[in-house]
Short mmCIF file of C-alpha atoms in Angstrom, two decimals:
data_model
loop_
_atom_site.label_atom_id
_atom_site.label_comp_id
_atom_site.label_asym_id
_atom_site.label_seq_id
_atom_site.Cartn_x
_atom_site.Cartn_y
_atom_site.Cartn_z
CA UNK A 10 0.07 -0.17 -0.16
CA UNK A 11 2.86 2.52 0.93
CA UNK A 12 4.44 1.74 -2.22
CA UNK A 13 1.18 1.79 -4.00
CA UNK A 14 0.52 5.09 -2.47
CA UNK A 15 4.25 6.54 -3.27
CA UNK A 16 3.82 5.47 -7.00
CA UNK A 17 0.58 7.63 -7.19
CA UNK A 18 2.39 10.32 -5.53
CA UNK A 19 5.17 10.28 -8.01
CA UNK A 20 2.57 9.96 -10.93
CA UNK A 21 0.84 12.68 -9.72
CA UNK A 22 3.77 15.50 -9.83
CA UNK A 23 4.61 14.23 -13.43
CA UNK A 24 7.86 16.18 -13.09
CA UNK A 25 9.15 15.15 -16.73
CA UNK A 26 5.97 15.60 -18.61
CA UNK A 27 6.95 16.25 -22.15
CA UNK A 28 10.61 15.11 -21.45
CA UNK A 29 12.10 12.40 -23.94
CA UNK A 30 14.51 10.24 -21.89
CA UNK A 31 16.63 7.19 -22.92
CA UNK A 32 17.97 4.67 -20.66
CA UNK A 33 20.15 2.10 -21.52
CA UNK A 34 20.41 -1.11 -19.24
CA UNK A 35 21.61 -4.67 -18.69
CA UNK A 36 24.94 -6.36 -19.64
CA UNK A 37 26.11 -6.62 -23.12
CA UNK A 38 27.38 -10.12 -24.60
CA UNK A 39 30.53 -10.34 -26.61
CA UNK A 40 30.57 -13.42 -28.62
CA UNK A 41 33.85 -15.45 -28.87
CA UNK A 42 32.70 -18.27 -31.06
CA UNK A 43 28.97 -19.64 -31.81
CA UNK A 44 28.47 -21.08 -28.21
CA UNK A 45 30.70 -19.05 -26.14
CA UNK A 46 30.72 -15.25 -25.02
CA UNK A 47 32.01 -12.50 -22.66
CA UNK A 48 29.75 -10.88 -20.39
CA UNK A 49 29.39 -9.04 -16.79
CA UNK A 50 26.80 -9.45 -14.06
CA UNK A 51 24.62 -6.42 -14.43
CA UNK A 52 20.98 -7.71 -13.85
CA UNK A 53 19.76 -4.84 -15.23
CA UNK A 54 17.55 -3.80 -12.79
CA UNK A 55 19.10 -0.64 -12.01
CA UNK A 56 18.07 0.68 -15.64
CA UNK A 57 14.85 -1.11 -15.92
CA UNK A 58 13.98 0.81 -12.15
CA UNK A 59 14.86 4.39 -13.71
CA UNK A 60 12.39 3.41 -17.03
CA UNK A 61 9.69 2.59 -15.10
CA UNK A 62 9.92 5.48 -12.70
CA UNK A 63 10.57 8.05 -15.66
CA UNK A 64 7.60 6.65 -17.46
CA UNK A 65 5.39 7.03 -13.90
CA UNK A 66 6.83 10.80 -13.86
CA UNK A 67 5.23 11.60 -17.22
CA UNK A 68 8.55 11.35 -19.80
CA UNK A 69 8.37 9.17 -22.83
CA UNK A 70 10.94 6.72 -22.37
CA UNK A 71 13.03 4.56 -24.42
CA UNK A 72 15.31 1.68 -23.25
CA UNK A 73 17.92 0.31 -25.19
CA UNK A 74 18.48 -2.98 -23.21
CA UNK A 75 20.77 -5.79 -23.05
CA UNK A 76 20.23 -9.19 -22.81
CA UNK A 77 18.52 -9.89 -19.26
CA UNK A 78 15.22 -11.79 -17.96
CA UNK A 79 12.89 -8.59 -16.72
CA UNK A 80 9.70 -7.37 -18.06
CA UNK A 81 9.11 -4.18 -20.20
CA UNK A 82 7.85 -1.38 -17.78
CA UNK A 83 4.26 0.27 -18.80
CA UNK A 84 4.58 2.89 -21.25
CA UNK A 85 8.34 1.99 -22.18
CA UNK A 86 9.71 2.06 -25.65
CA UNK A 87 12.22 -1.31 -25.44
CA UNK A 88 14.99 -1.84 -28.09
CA UNK A 89 16.92 -5.31 -27.59
CA UNK A 90 20.57 -5.46 -27.91
CA UNK A 91 23.30 -7.88 -27.55
CA UNK A 92 26.88 -6.77 -28.22
CA UNK A 93 28.23 -3.23 -26.81
CA UNK A 94 28.27 -2.36 -31.04
CA UNK A 95 25.33 -3.20 -31.11
CA UNK A 96 24.11 -0.59 -28.14
CA UNK A 97 26.33 2.04 -29.48
CA UNK A 98 24.03 1.94 -32.79
CA UNK A 99 21.25 2.23 -31.02
CA UNK A 100 22.39 4.42 -28.88
CA UNK A 101 23.42 6.81 -31.41
CA UNK A 102 20.12 6.46 -33.51
CA UNK A 103 18.19 7.83 -30.45
CA UNK A 104 20.45 10.20 -28.66
CA UNK A 105 19.77 13.61 -30.98
CA UNK A 106 16.10 14.16 -29.91
CA UNK A 107 16.25 13.42 -26.25
CA UNK A 108 16.13 15.92 -23.24
CA UNK A 109 17.73 13.19 -20.78
CA UNK A 110 20.23 10.27 -21.32
CA UNK A 111 20.77 7.71 -18.69
CA UNK A 112 23.57 4.83 -19.39
CA UNK A 113 23.21 2.58 -16.94
CA UNK A 114 23.93 -0.42 -18.90
CA UNK A 115 27.07 -2.20 -18.01
CA UNK A 116 28.44 -2.21 -21.36
CA UNK A 117 31.43 -4.77 -22.14
CA UNK A 118 34.61 -2.57 -22.30
CA UNK A 119 36.70 -5.25 -24.49
CA UNK A 120 35.84 -7.54 -27.30
CA UNK A 121 37.46 -10.71 -28.62
CA UNK A 122 39.23 -9.82 -31.26
CA UNK A 123 38.07 -12.32 -33.68
CA UNK A 124 34.80 -13.75 -33.65
CA UNK A 125 35.38 -17.79 -34.33
CA UNK A 126 32.18 -18.87 -36.99
CA UNK A 127 32.27 -22.31 -35.86
CA UNK A 128 32.67 -23.32 -32.08
CA UNK A 129 36.53 -23.54 -30.76
CA UNK A 130 37.88 -27.05 -30.13
CA UNK A 131 39.27 -27.91 -26.79
CA UNK A 132 42.86 -28.91 -27.21
CA UNK A 133 45.72 -27.36 -25.34
CA UNK A 134 45.77 -27.29 -21.53
CA UNK A 135 46.22 -23.21 -21.80
CA UNK A 136 44.89 -21.03 -24.41
CA UNK A 137 44.50 -17.11 -24.43
CA UNK A 138 41.90 -14.98 -25.92
CA UNK A 139 43.04 -11.55 -27.91
CA UNK A 140 40.45 -8.62 -26.74
CA UNK A 141 39.99 -5.14 -28.12
CA UNK A 142 38.36 -2.48 -26.60
CA UNK A 143 34.99 -1.70 -27.56
CA UNK A 144 33.19 1.53 -28.56
CA UNK A 145 33.12 4.03 -25.96
CA UNK A 146 29.30 5.30 -25.98
CA UNK A 147 29.42 7.65 -22.92
CA UNK A 148 32.69 9.44 -24.33
CA UNK A 149 31.21 9.84 -27.59
CA UNK A 150 27.82 11.00 -26.10
CA UNK A 151 29.82 13.55 -23.95
CA UNK A 152 31.59 14.86 -27.15
CA UNK A 153 28.33 14.97 -29.13
CA UNK A 154 25.96 16.36 -26.51
CA UNK A 155 23.76 19.41 -27.13
CA UNK A 156 21.39 20.20 -24.67
CA UNK A 157 20.97 16.86 -23.30
CA UNK A 158 21.36 15.81 -19.59
CA UNK A 159 23.80 13.03 -19.72
CA UNK A 160 24.02 10.59 -17.06
CA UNK A 161 26.77 8.00 -16.35
CA UNK A 162 27.27 4.96 -13.89
CA UNK A 163 30.25 3.92 -12.28
CA UNK A 164 29.96 0.26 -11.27
CA UNK A 165 33.95 -0.30 -9.02
CA UNK A 166 34.91 -2.13 -6.43
CA UNK A 167 38.07 0.17 -5.16
CA UNK A 168 38.70 3.94 -5.07
CA UNK A 169 34.85 4.55 -6.01
CA UNK A 170 34.55 8.10 -5.28
CA UNK A 171 37.86 8.89 -7.10
CA UNK A 172 37.13 6.65 -10.25
CA UNK A 173 34.04 8.18 -10.33
CA UNK A 174 34.93 11.62 -10.40
CA UNK A 175 37.20 11.22 -13.00
CA UNK A 176 34.87 9.52 -15.15
CA UNK A 177 32.78 12.60 -14.65
CA UNK A 178 35.14 15.14 -15.76
CA UNK A 179 37.00 12.86 -18.65
CA UNK A 180 33.40 12.13 -20.24
CA UNK A 181 32.15 15.26 -19.93
CA UNK A 182 28.86 13.74 -17.98
CA UNK A 183 26.14 16.26 -16.06
CA UNK A 184 25.77 13.58 -13.51
CA UNK A 185 27.41 10.19 -12.47
CA UNK A 186 26.27 7.39 -10.19
CA UNK A 187 28.69 5.45 -8.30
CA UNK A 188 28.19 2.09 -6.54
CA UNK A 189 30.40 0.18 -5.40
CA UNK A 190 29.75 -3.41 -6.58
CA UNK A 191 32.12 -5.23 -4.03
CA UNK A 192 29.77 -4.65 -1.26
CA UNK A 193 27.44 -7.85 -0.71
CA UNK A 194 23.64 -7.28 -0.78
CA UNK A 195 23.37 -4.24 -3.05
CA UNK A 196 24.52 -3.80 -6.64
CA UNK A 197 24.31 -6.88 -9.32
CA UNK A 198 21.49 -8.68 -9.41
CA UNK A 199 20.27 -7.00 -6.25
CA UNK A 200 16.69 -5.21 -5.62
CA UNK A 201 18.80 -2.86 -3.72
CA UNK A 202 21.62 -0.38 -3.98
CA UNK A 203 23.59 2.44 -2.38
CA UNK A 204 24.62 4.83 -4.36
CA UNK A 205 26.74 8.50 -4.95
CA UNK A 206 25.57 10.81 -7.39
CA UNK A 207 28.41 13.55 -8.35
CA UNK A 208 26.63 15.91 -10.46
CA UNK A 209 28.55 18.63 -12.25
CA UNK A 210 27.54 22.01 -10.60
CA UNK A 211 29.63 20.29 -7.27
CA UNK A 212 26.49 18.53 -5.83
CA UNK A 213 26.62 15.18 -4.14
CA UNK A 214 23.95 13.12 -3.13
CA UNK A 215 24.89 10.19 -0.71
CA UNK A 216 21.75 7.41 -0.83
CA UNK A 217 22.22 4.67 1.53
CA UNK A 218 21.25 1.13 0.91
CA UNK A 219 17.53 1.66 -0.42
CA UNK A 220 15.21 -0.22 -3.33
CA UNK A 221 16.56 0.35 -6.90
CA UNK A 222 12.88 1.93 -7.92
CA UNK A 223 13.71 4.21 -4.65
CA UNK A 224 17.26 5.60 -6.09
CA UNK A 225 15.54 5.76 -9.40
CA UNK A 226 12.96 8.23 -8.36
CA UNK A 227 15.51 10.07 -6.44
CA UNK A 228 17.87 10.14 -9.15
CA UNK A 229 15.14 11.56 -11.72
CA UNK A 230 14.28 14.28 -9.39
CA UNK A 231 17.20 15.54 -8.97
CA UNK A 232 17.69 15.63 -12.40
CA UNK A 233 14.33 17.41 -13.29
CA UNK A 234 15.48 20.02 -10.74
CA UNK A 235 18.43 20.66 -12.83
CA UNK A 236 16.01 20.66 -15.91
CA UNK A 237 13.92 23.63 -14.48
CA UNK A 238 17.18 25.56 -13.29
CA UNK A 239 18.46 25.82 -16.49
CA UNK A 240 14.78 27.43 -17.36
CA UNK A 241 15.05 29.93 -14.79
CA UNK B 17 -5.16 -30.90 -24.07
CA UNK B 18 -3.37 -33.19 -25.86
CA UNK B 19 -0.02 -32.08 -24.16
CA UNK B 20 -2.21 -32.33 -20.49
CA UNK B 21 -3.54 -35.64 -22.29
CA UNK B 22 0.68 -36.82 -23.17
CA UNK B 23 1.71 -35.82 -19.72
CA UNK B 24 -1.39 -37.83 -18.13
CA UNK B 25 -0.07 -40.55 -20.40
CA UNK B 26 3.69 -40.68 -19.45
CA UNK B 27 2.75 -40.18 -15.92
CA UNK B 28 0.94 -43.66 -15.98
CA UNK B 29 3.65 -45.33 -17.65
CA UNK B 30 6.31 -44.11 -14.43
CA UNK B 31 8.66 -46.29 -16.18
CA UNK B 32 11.11 -44.78 -14.40
CA UNK B 33 9.48 -45.61 -10.90
CA UNK B 34 12.25 -46.56 -8.35
CA UNK B 35 15.29 -45.14 -10.47
CA UNK B 36 17.79 -42.14 -8.92
CA UNK B 37 18.16 -39.60 -11.70
CA UNK B 38 21.13 -37.10 -11.81
CA UNK B 39 20.95 -33.95 -14.55
CA UNK B 40 22.82 -31.11 -15.19
CA UNK B 41 21.30 -28.30 -16.98
CA UNK B 42 22.63 -24.60 -17.86
CA UNK B 43 25.62 -22.77 -18.16
CA UNK B 44 28.24 -22.28 -16.04
CA UNK B 45 30.03 -18.68 -15.55
CA UNK B 46 33.47 -18.16 -15.10
CA UNK B 47 34.44 -14.87 -12.95
CA UNK B 48 37.10 -12.82 -14.80
CA UNK B 49 37.01 -10.17 -12.42
CA UNK B 50 33.79 -8.98 -9.79
CA UNK B 51 32.32 -8.01 -12.78
CA UNK B 52 33.04 -9.90 -16.01
CA UNK B 53 32.98 -13.55 -16.81
CA UNK B 54 33.07 -16.08 -19.33
CA UNK B 55 30.00 -17.91 -20.26
CA UNK B 56 27.95 -19.55 -22.91
CA UNK B 57 24.35 -19.47 -24.69
CA UNK B 58 23.16 -22.11 -22.70
CA UNK B 59 19.37 -21.75 -21.42
CA UNK B 60 19.15 -25.04 -19.49
CA UNK B 61 15.96 -25.91 -21.27
CA UNK B 62 17.04 -28.86 -22.30
CA UNK B 63 17.96 -30.32 -18.75
CA UNK B 64 14.88 -28.85 -17.08
CA UNK B 65 12.75 -30.35 -19.54
CA UNK B 66 14.47 -34.05 -18.78
CA UNK B 67 14.64 -33.38 -14.93
CA UNK B 68 10.72 -32.68 -15.15
CA UNK B 69 9.95 -35.46 -17.51
CA UNK B 70 11.95 -38.32 -15.53
CA UNK B 71 10.07 -36.77 -12.54
CA UNK B 72 6.68 -37.35 -14.71
CA UNK B 73 8.15 -41.05 -15.05
CA UNK B 74 8.75 -41.75 -11.60
CA UNK B 75 12.26 -40.99 -11.18
CA UNK B 76 13.89 -39.49 -7.90
CA UNK B 77 15.20 -36.60 -10.16
CA UNK B 78 18.33 -34.46 -8.38
CA UNK B 79 19.24 -31.34 -10.97
CA UNK B 80 22.31 -29.47 -10.62
CA UNK B 81 22.03 -26.31 -12.31
CA UNK B 82 23.98 -23.30 -13.60
CA UNK B 83 22.52 -19.69 -12.99
CA UNK B 84 19.59 -19.89 -15.65
CA UNK B 85 15.79 -18.21 -15.58
CA UNK B 86 13.57 -20.99 -15.25
CA UNK B 87 11.18 -22.55 -12.46
CA UNK B 88 12.31 -25.72 -10.50
CA UNK B 89 10.23 -28.73 -12.14
CA UNK B 90 7.91 -30.28 -9.38
CA UNK B 91 9.22 -32.99 -7.30
CA UNK B 92 12.92 -32.17 -8.45
CA UNK B 93 15.45 -31.58 -6.05
CA UNK B 94 17.59 -28.56 -7.10
CA UNK B 95 21.23 -27.75 -6.49
CA UNK B 96 23.01 -24.33 -7.58
CA UNK B 97 25.98 -24.17 -9.04
CA UNK B 98 28.05 -20.95 -10.95
CA UNK B 99 31.75 -22.52 -12.05
CA UNK B 100 32.62 -25.46 -13.55
CA UNK B 101 34.46 -26.30 -10.48
CA UNK B 102 31.66 -25.89 -8.40
CA UNK B 103 29.56 -28.01 -10.63
CA UNK B 104 31.96 -30.74 -10.83
CA UNK B 105 32.28 -31.17 -7.04
CA UNK B 106 28.70 -31.51 -6.51
CA UNK B 107 28.13 -34.19 -9.50
CA UNK B 108 30.82 -35.81 -7.79
CA UNK B 109 29.06 -35.54 -4.65
CA UNK B 110 26.05 -37.15 -5.95
CA UNK B 111 27.01 -39.68 -8.43
CA UNK B 112 27.77 -42.71 -6.69
CA UNK B 113 24.07 -43.38 -5.74
CA UNK B 114 22.57 -42.54 -8.81
CA UNK B 115 20.93 -45.13 -11.46
CA UNK B 116 21.00 -42.67 -14.26
CA UNK B 117 23.26 -39.59 -15.29
CA UNK B 118 22.11 -37.02 -17.82
CA UNK B 119 25.00 -34.70 -18.16
CA UNK B 120 22.78 -31.71 -20.49
CA UNK B 121 24.80 -28.67 -19.12
CA UNK B 122 26.90 -26.73 -21.28
CA UNK B 123 30.02 -26.48 -18.94
CA UNK B 124 32.93 -24.09 -19.36
CA UNK B 125 35.57 -26.06 -20.59
CA UNK B 126 38.04 -23.08 -20.31
CA UNK B 127 38.52 -20.77 -17.44
CA UNK B 128 40.46 -17.56 -16.84
CA UNK B 129 43.70 -18.71 -15.04
CA UNK B 130 43.51 -15.94 -12.49
CA UNK B 131 40.43 -14.42 -11.23
CA UNK B 132 41.00 -10.93 -10.31
CA UNK B 133 39.67 -9.83 -6.66
CA UNK B 134 39.21 -6.20 -8.14
CA UNK B 135 37.44 -5.12 -11.19
CA UNK B 136 40.64 -4.65 -13.99
CA UNK B 137 40.56 -1.31 -15.44
CA UNK B 138 40.66 -0.35 -19.07
CA UNK B 139 43.96 0.75 -20.14
CA UNK B 140 44.97 -0.03 -23.30
CA UNK B 141 43.73 -0.92 -26.35
CA UNK B 142 44.37 -4.47 -27.12
CA UNK B 143 44.65 -7.24 -24.14
CA UNK B 144 44.73 -10.92 -23.57
CA UNK B 145 43.01 -13.29 -21.02
CA UNK B 146 44.85 -16.32 -20.62
CA UNK B 147 42.80 -19.40 -19.75
CA UNK B 148 43.35 -23.01 -18.59
CA UNK B 149 41.36 -26.21 -18.87
CA UNK B 150 38.22 -26.95 -16.50
CA UNK B 151 37.98 -30.27 -14.84
CA UNK B 152 36.47 -32.60 -17.65
CA UNK B 153 33.07 -33.36 -15.47
CA UNK B 154 32.13 -36.36 -17.94
CA UNK B 155 35.09 -37.80 -18.57
CA UNK B 156 35.71 -38.25 -15.19
CA UNK B 157 32.13 -40.00 -14.47
CA UNK B 158 33.36 -42.27 -17.78
CA UNK B 159 36.31 -43.76 -15.80
CA UNK B 160 34.41 -43.98 -12.51
CA UNK B 161 31.05 -45.16 -13.35
CA UNK B 162 29.96 -48.59 -12.13
CA UNK B 163 26.40 -49.21 -12.73
CA UNK B 164 25.35 -45.87 -13.98
CA UNK B 165 23.88 -45.49 -17.16
CA UNK B 166 25.77 -42.10 -18.63
CA UNK B 167 24.48 -39.82 -21.17
CA UNK B 168 26.70 -36.96 -22.28
CA UNK B 169 25.31 -33.98 -24.80
CA UNK B 170 27.41 -32.68 -27.67
CA UNK B 171 26.79 -29.03 -29.08
CA UNK B 172 28.63 -28.94 -32.31
CA UNK B 173 28.54 -26.52 -35.07
CA UNK B 174 30.29 -28.74 -38.01
CA UNK B 175 30.85 -32.48 -38.49
CA UNK B 176 28.40 -32.78 -35.33
CA UNK B 177 28.30 -36.77 -35.84
CA UNK B 178 31.85 -37.37 -36.22
CA UNK B 179 32.77 -35.32 -33.04
CA UNK B 180 29.32 -36.84 -30.85
CA UNK B 181 30.76 -40.10 -31.56
CA UNK B 182 34.27 -39.83 -30.96
CA UNK B 183 32.86 -38.78 -27.74
CA UNK B 184 30.82 -41.24 -26.83
CA UNK B 185 33.94 -43.50 -27.29
CA UNK B 186 36.52 -41.48 -25.44
CA UNK B 187 34.62 -40.79 -22.79
CA UNK B 188 33.16 -43.91 -21.66
CA UNK B 189 29.44 -42.77 -22.18
CA UNK B 190 26.40 -45.33 -22.42
CA UNK B 191 24.70 -42.62 -24.76
CA UNK B 192 25.14 -39.38 -26.40
CA UNK B 193 22.77 -36.65 -27.86
CA UNK B 194 24.24 -34.74 -30.24
CA UNK B 195 22.80 -31.07 -31.39
CA UNK B 196 23.74 -29.16 -33.97
CA UNK B 197 23.99 -25.64 -32.67
CA UNK B 198 24.32 -23.72 -35.76
CA UNK B 199 20.68 -24.53 -36.75
CA UNK B 200 18.62 -21.78 -36.40
CA UNK B 201 15.39 -22.11 -34.02
CA UNK B 202 16.64 -25.25 -32.40
CA UNK B 203 18.96 -25.83 -29.64
CA UNK B 204 20.41 -22.66 -27.54
CA UNK B 205 17.30 -20.49 -25.79
CA UNK B 206 14.66 -22.22 -28.31
CA UNK B 207 11.53 -24.44 -27.20
CA UNK B 208 12.55 -27.13 -29.75
CA UNK B 209 15.46 -28.66 -30.62
CA UNK B 210 16.50 -31.64 -32.85
CA UNK B 211 19.03 -34.46 -31.89
CA UNK B 212 20.62 -37.53 -33.31
CA UNK B 213 20.86 -39.75 -30.01
CA UNK B 214 23.74 -42.67 -30.49
CA UNK B 215 23.71 -45.25 -28.00
CA UNK B 216 26.96 -47.57 -27.26
CA UNK B 217 24.91 -50.48 -28.11
CA UNK B 218 25.44 -49.17 -31.58
CA UNK B 219 21.59 -47.77 -31.92
CA UNK B 220 21.06 -44.47 -33.45
CA UNK B 221 17.89 -42.31 -32.83
CA UNK B 222 17.26 -39.40 -35.22
CA UNK B 223 14.41 -37.12 -33.43
CA UNK B 224 13.53 -34.39 -35.69
CA UNK B 225 12.77 -31.12 -34.86
CA UNK B 226 10.04 -31.49 -31.89
CA UNK B 227 9.88 -29.71 -28.23
CA UNK B 228 12.47 -30.06 -25.62
CA UNK B 229 9.90 -31.64 -23.83
CA UNK B 230 9.17 -34.70 -26.30
CA UNK B 231 12.87 -35.21 -26.71
CA UNK B 232 13.39 -35.29 -22.91
CA UNK B 233 10.48 -38.31 -23.24
CA UNK B 234 12.09 -40.03 -25.98
CA UNK B 235 15.17 -40.02 -24.72
CA UNK B 236 14.25 -40.97 -21.11
CA UNK B 237 12.29 -44.03 -22.68
CA UNK B 238 15.24 -44.91 -24.78
CA UNK B 239 17.21 -45.51 -21.67
CA UNK B 240 14.31 -47.20 -19.26
CA UNK B 241 14.33 -49.98 -22.37
CA UNK B 242 18.22 -50.67 -22.17
CA UNK B 243 17.69 -50.57 -18.25
CA UNK B 244 15.10 -53.06 -18.83
CA UNK B 245 17.13 -55.19 -20.61
CA UNK B 246 19.86 -55.14 -18.38
CA UNK B 247 17.91 -57.02 -15.63
CA UNK B 248 16.92 -59.44 -18.47
#
């Protein structure tokens, strides 16, 4: 009942009415051969929570999603992709018309240099996989952005604040959501998270452990205030 | 209605009553660092269909499962594992008491030589991951088996019959289920499959495209005939 009440309360506000939001979510998969791939532990829950909350707050939401086991939130347009390259293309196609872009997907930053067309057979005791860097979607968006409010995510295990701050500046973001994925009970696969949001106006918002849905609402509320601020 | 009727018909037979069956299913995940891992496209659907059908046919079923998004079938004892090493341990613990062992899991055959405790940071344009062979669960079972009827799976993209036959002999299996994962609409993630079953008595059973549940029933029926045969 409390959740239903809060949902209603948020929905009543409609603070994102008329805004177009692009959200990315989930992991990407980088194929090694027709059987094997490289990926990461992202469940997509944080991104899906953002997409859902944004729709409830009145935004027109496009969700670009890696492979996940989650239902598409109501009134959200979902586009499924597999690799970082696919996600790069889908994001670039949709970026120009957006007001807010939230890159919560955990994209693979390396992919196999060669993707074998046939299953690689077991042979030697050791083997190596050669990797090359994937497209840096966030950096490209930071370079291309015009009026879009651009939010990145940093999933770190050490020096989380320092890496997050560096990413905010280097990639020309408007905000970054930092989470320490080494902590138990939050982050990957969990329904809860605990994050530090750094905003490029110098604000820092620490959100202690709570549901990803609650974090999504607070993040979007903070963003809506900044968009309001710009108008004045 | 037809499915319900067939379910009932199969259940009435109870041809596996009193038998203990161990089924493995799904992929394994091999951790690179706290964020990234190596895995494969196995959805676990084939193994879960076998576990479900075996329980319906009266068997006492233990299902050792890699990470999948599937519900545990009725009357099946499920044990969850992540890596090939975990699966090896769980299978060895349960193997001695079984009558039938069906290894439908697609276990990773290589794992990162080093599993980093902290997230590996992006640096150079290229990088390599060093891999080492994992435990060969099926081969070990072939060496250790006493009276167990041991069934392996082969997911191949080329020369499928040849590789399957080789695996049957080299790993001392009683039967092997071969599927060509390069074909569209069957295999990984699909509800359907198309397989060739080779049995070490020389029989070959080709099952054309049908549901994984139907394949599971036919496989188990063939096995039950062989177990009956031994008694005579």
